[in-house]
PDB file of C-alpha atoms in Angstrom:
ATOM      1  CA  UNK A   1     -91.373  40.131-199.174  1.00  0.00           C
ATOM      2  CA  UNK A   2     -88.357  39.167-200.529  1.00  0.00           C
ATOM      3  CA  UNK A   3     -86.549  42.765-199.758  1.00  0.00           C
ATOM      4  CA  UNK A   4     -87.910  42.874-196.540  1.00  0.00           C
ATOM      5  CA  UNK A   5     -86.385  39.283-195.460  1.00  0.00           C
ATOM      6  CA  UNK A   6     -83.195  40.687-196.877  1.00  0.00           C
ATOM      7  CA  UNK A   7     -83.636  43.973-194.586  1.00  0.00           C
ATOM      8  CA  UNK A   8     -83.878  41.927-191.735  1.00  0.00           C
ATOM      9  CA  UNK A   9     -81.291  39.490-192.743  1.00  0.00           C
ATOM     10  CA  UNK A  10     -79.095  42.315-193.106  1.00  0.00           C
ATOM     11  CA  UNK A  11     -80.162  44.556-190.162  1.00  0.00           C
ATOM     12  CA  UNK A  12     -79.108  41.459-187.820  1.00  0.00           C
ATOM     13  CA  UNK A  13     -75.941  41.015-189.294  1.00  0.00           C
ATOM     14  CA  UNK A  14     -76.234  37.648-190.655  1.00  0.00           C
ATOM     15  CA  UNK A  15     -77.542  35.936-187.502  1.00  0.00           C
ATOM     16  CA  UNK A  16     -79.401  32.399-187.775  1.00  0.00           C
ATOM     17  CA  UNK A  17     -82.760  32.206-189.882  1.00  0.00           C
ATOM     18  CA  UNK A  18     -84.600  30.823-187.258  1.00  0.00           C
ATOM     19  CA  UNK A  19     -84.459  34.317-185.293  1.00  0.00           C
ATOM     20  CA  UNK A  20     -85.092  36.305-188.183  1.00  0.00           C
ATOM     21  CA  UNK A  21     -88.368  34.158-189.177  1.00  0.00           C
ATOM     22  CA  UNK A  22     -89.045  34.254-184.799  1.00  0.00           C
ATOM     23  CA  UNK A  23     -88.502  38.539-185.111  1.00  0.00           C
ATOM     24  CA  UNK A  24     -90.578  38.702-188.004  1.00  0.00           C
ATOM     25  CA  UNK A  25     -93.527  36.249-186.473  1.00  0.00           C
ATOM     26  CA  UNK A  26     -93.881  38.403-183.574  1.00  0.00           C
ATOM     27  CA  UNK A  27     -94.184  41.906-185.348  1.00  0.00           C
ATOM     28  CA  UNK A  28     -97.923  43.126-185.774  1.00  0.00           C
ATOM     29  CA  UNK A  29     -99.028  43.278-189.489  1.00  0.00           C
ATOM     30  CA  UNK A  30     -96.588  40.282-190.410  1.00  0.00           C
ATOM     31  CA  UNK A  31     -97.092  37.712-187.171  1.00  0.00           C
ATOM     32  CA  UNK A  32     -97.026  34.601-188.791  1.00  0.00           C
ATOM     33  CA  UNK A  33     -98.067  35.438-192.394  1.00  0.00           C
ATOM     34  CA  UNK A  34     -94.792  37.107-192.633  1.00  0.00           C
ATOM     35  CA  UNK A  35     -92.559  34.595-190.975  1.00  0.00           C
ATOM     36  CA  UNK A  36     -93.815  31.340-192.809  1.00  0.00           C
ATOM     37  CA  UNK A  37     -92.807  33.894-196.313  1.00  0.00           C
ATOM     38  CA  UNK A  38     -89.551  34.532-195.423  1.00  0.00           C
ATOM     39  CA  UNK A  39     -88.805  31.105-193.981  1.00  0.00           C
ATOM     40  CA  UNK A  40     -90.226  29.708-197.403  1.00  0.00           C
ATOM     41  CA  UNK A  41     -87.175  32.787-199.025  1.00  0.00           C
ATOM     42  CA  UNK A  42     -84.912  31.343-196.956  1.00  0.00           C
ATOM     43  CA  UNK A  43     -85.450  27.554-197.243  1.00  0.00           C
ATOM     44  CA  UNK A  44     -85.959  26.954-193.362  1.00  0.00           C
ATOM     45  CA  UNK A  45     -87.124  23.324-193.000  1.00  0.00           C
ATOM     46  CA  UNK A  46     -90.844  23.588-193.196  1.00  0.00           C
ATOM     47  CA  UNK A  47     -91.722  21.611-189.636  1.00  0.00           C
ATOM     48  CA  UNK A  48     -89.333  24.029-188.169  1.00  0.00           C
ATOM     49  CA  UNK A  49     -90.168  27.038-189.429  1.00  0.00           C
ATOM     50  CA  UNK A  50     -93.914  26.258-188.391  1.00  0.00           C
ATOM     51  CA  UNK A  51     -93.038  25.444-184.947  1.00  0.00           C
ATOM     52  CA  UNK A  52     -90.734  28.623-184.954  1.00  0.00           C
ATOM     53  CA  UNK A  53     -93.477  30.793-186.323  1.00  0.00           C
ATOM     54  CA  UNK A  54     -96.076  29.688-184.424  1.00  0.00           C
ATOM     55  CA  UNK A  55     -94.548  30.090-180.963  1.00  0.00           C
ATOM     56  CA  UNK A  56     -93.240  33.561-182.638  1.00  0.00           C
ATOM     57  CA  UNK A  57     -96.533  35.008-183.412  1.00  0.00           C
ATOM     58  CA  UNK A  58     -98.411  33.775-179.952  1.00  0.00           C
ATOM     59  CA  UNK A  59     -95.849  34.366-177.921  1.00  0.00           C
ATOM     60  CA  UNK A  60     -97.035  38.280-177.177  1.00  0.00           C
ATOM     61  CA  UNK A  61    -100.800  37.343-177.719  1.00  0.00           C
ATOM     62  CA  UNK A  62    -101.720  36.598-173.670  1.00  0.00           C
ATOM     63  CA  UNK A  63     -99.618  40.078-172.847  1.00  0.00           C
ATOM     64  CA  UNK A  64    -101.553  42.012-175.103  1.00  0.00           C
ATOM     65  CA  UNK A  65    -104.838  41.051-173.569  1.00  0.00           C
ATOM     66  CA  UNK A  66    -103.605  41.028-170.285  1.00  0.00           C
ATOM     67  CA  UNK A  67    -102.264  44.896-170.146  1.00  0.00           C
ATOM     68  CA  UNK A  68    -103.685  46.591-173.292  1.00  0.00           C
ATOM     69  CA  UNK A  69    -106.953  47.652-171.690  1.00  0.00           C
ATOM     70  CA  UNK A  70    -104.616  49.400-169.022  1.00  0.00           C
ATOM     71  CA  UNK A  71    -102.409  50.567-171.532  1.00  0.00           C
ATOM     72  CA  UNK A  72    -105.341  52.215-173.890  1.00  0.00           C
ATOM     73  CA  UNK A  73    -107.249  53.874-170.627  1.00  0.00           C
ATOM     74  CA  UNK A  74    -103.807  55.671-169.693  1.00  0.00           C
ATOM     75  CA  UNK A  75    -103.352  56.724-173.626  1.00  0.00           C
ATOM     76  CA  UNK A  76    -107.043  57.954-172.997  1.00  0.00           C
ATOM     77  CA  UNK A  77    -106.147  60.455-170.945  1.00  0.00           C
ATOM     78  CA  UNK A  78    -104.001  62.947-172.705  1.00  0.00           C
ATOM     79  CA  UNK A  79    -105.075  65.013-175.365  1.00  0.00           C
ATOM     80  CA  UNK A  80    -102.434  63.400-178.234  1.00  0.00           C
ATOM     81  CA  UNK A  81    -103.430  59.746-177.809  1.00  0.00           C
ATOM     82  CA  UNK A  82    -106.960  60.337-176.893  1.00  0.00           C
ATOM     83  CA  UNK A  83    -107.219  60.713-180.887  1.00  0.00           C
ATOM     84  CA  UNK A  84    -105.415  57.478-181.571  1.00  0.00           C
ATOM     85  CA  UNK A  85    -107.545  55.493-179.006  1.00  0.00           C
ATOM     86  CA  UNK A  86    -110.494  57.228-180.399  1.00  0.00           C
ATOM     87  CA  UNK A  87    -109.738  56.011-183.686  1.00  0.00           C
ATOM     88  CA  UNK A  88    -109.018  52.595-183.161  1.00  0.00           C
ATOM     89  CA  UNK A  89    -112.675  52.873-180.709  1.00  0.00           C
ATOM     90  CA  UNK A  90    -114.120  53.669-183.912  1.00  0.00           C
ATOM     91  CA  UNK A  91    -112.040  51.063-185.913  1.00  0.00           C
ATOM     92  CA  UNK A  92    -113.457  48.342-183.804  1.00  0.00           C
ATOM     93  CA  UNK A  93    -116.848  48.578-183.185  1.00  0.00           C
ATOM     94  CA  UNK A  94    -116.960  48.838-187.437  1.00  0.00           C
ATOM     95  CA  UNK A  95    -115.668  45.131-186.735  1.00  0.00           C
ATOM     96  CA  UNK A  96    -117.858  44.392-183.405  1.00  0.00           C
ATOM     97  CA  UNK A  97    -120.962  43.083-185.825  1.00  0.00           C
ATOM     98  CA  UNK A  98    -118.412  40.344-187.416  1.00  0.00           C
ATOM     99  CA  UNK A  99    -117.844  39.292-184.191  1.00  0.00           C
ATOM    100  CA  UNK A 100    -121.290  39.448-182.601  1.00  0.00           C
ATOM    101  CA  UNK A 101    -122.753  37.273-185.230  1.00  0.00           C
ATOM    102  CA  UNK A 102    -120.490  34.699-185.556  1.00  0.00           C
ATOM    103  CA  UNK A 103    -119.662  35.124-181.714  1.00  0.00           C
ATOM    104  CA  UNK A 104    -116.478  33.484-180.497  1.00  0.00           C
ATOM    105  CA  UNK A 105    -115.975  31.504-184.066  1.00  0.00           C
ATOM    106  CA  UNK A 106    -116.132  34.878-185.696  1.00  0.00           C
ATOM    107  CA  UNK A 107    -112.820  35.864-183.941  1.00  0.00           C
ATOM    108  CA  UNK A 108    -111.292  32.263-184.748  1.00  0.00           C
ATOM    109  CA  UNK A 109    -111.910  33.106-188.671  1.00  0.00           C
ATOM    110  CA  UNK A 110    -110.893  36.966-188.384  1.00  0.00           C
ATOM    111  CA  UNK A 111    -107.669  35.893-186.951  1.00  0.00           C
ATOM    112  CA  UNK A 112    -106.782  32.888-189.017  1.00  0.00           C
ATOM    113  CA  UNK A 113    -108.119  34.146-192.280  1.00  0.00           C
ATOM    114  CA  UNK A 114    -104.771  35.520-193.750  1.00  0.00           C
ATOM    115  CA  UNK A 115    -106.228  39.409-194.868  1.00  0.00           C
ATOM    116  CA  UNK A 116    -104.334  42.449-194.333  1.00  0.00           C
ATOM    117  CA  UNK A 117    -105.176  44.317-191.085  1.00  0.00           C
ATOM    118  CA  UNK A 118    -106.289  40.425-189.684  1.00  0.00           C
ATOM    119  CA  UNK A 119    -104.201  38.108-187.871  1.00  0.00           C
ATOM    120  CA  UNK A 120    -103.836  37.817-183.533  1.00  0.00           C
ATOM    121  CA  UNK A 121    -102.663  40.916-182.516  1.00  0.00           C
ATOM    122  CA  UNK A 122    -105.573  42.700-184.170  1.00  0.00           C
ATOM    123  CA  UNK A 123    -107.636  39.701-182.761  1.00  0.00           C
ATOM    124  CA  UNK A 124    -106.422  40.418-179.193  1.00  0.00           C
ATOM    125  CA  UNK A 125    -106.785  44.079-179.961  1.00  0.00           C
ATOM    126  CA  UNK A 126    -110.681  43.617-181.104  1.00  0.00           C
ATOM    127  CA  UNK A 127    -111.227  40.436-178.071  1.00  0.00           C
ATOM    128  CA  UNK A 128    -109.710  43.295-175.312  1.00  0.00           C
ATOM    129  CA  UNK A 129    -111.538  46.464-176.621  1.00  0.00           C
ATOM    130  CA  UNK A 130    -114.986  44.387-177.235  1.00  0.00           C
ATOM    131  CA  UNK A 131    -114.644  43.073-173.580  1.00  0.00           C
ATOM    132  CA  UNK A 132    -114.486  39.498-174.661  1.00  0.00           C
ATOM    133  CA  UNK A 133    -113.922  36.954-171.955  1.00  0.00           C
ATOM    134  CA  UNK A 134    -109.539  36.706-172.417  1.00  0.00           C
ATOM    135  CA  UNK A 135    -109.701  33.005-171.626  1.00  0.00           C
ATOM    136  CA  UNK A 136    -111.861  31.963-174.330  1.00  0.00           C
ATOM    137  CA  UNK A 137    -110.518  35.046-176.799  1.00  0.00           C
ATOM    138  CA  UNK A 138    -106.848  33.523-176.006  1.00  0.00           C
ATOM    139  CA  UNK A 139    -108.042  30.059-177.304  1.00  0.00           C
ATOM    140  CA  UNK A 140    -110.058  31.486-180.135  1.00  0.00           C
ATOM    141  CA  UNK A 141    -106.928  33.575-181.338  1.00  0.00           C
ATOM    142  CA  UNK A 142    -104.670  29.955-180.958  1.00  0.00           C
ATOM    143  CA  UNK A 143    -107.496  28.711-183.038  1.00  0.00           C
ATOM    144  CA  UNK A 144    -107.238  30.877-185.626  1.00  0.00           C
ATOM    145  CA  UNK A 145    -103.246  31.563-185.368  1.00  0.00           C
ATOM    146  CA  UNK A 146    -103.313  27.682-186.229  1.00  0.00           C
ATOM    147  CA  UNK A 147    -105.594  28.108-189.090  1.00  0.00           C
ATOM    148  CA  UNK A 148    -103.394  30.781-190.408  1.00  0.00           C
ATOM    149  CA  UNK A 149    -100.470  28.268-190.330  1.00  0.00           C
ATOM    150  CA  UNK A 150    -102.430  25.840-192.365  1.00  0.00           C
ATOM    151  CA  UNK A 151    -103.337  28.523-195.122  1.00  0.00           C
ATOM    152  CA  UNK A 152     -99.773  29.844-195.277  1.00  0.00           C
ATOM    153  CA  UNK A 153     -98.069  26.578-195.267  1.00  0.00           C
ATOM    154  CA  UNK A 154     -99.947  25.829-198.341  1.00  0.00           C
ATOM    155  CA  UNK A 155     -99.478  29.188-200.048  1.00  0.00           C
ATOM    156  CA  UNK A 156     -95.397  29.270-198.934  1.00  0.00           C
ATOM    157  CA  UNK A 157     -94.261  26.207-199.229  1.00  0.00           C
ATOM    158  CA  UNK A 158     -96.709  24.541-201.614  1.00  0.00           C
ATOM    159  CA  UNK A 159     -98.544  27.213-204.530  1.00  0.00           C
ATOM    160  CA  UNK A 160     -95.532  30.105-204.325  1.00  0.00           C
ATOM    161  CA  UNK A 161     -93.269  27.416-202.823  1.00  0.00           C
ATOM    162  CA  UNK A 162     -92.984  25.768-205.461  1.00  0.00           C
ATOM    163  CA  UNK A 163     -92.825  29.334-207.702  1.00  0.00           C
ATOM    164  CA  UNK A 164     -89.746  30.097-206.125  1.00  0.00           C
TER     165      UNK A 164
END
């Protein structure tokens, strides 16, 4: 994590920590997670950097939901991305029993339980292709972003905090 705060660092030429921790919140795959561990590298004030992270990683979370059911059906159409849709199709309903049995709390925990390949953009990816009401989903993700911020707070600035 360490070398990839320092990419960033050094891909923006030195810019302010807050945006770096912001760009790295709202990538998929390192949302939050990501941004609370490098803010922790780079000794951002921890109130800040959760505020920062937080509005980072559901910032693109009501676009996704919004336009990504649009976006996948016009993927669906051409023979190159028909495979890709195909395989995340497949990649979700292997989920779709998670979510059916613990319903809209299942989403909450998928999304705030800090695994790889969890976390709100594949929460808004598995709410849009499952047809899950985006009101409620939208919520449940916030939910679950927020949990994600508890669990990470502890881990980066308290157990590997204090490591570092």
């Amino acid at each position: 994590m360490e070398s990839l705060v320092s990419f960033f660092v050094y891909l923006f030429g030195g810019i302010n920590k807050d945006i770096v921790i912001f760009i790295i919140s709202l990538m998929p795959i390192l949302e939050l997670r990501g941004g609370l561990l490098a803010a922790s590298l780079l000794h951002v004030e921890f109130i800040r950097a959760v505020i920062i992270c937080l509005i980072g990683n559901v910032l693109p979370i009501p676009i996704v939901l919004l336009f990504l059911e649009k976006v996948l059906e016009i993927l669906g159409k051409w023979s190159v991305t028909k495979k890709i849709v195909t395989w995340l199709e497949k990649k979700v309903d292997s989920k779709r029993e998670q979510i059916d049995k613990y319903g809209y709390w299942g989403l909450v925990l998928f999304v705030g339980i800090p695994l790889p390949g969890t976390g709100a953009w594949t929460g808004s990816l598995l709410a849009v292709m499952l047809g899950l009401n985006k009101k409620k989903s939208f919520l449940c993700i916030l939910l679950g972003v927020a949990l994600a911020a508890v669990i990470m707070s502890i881990l980066s600035y308290g157990i590997l905090g204090s490591l570092l």
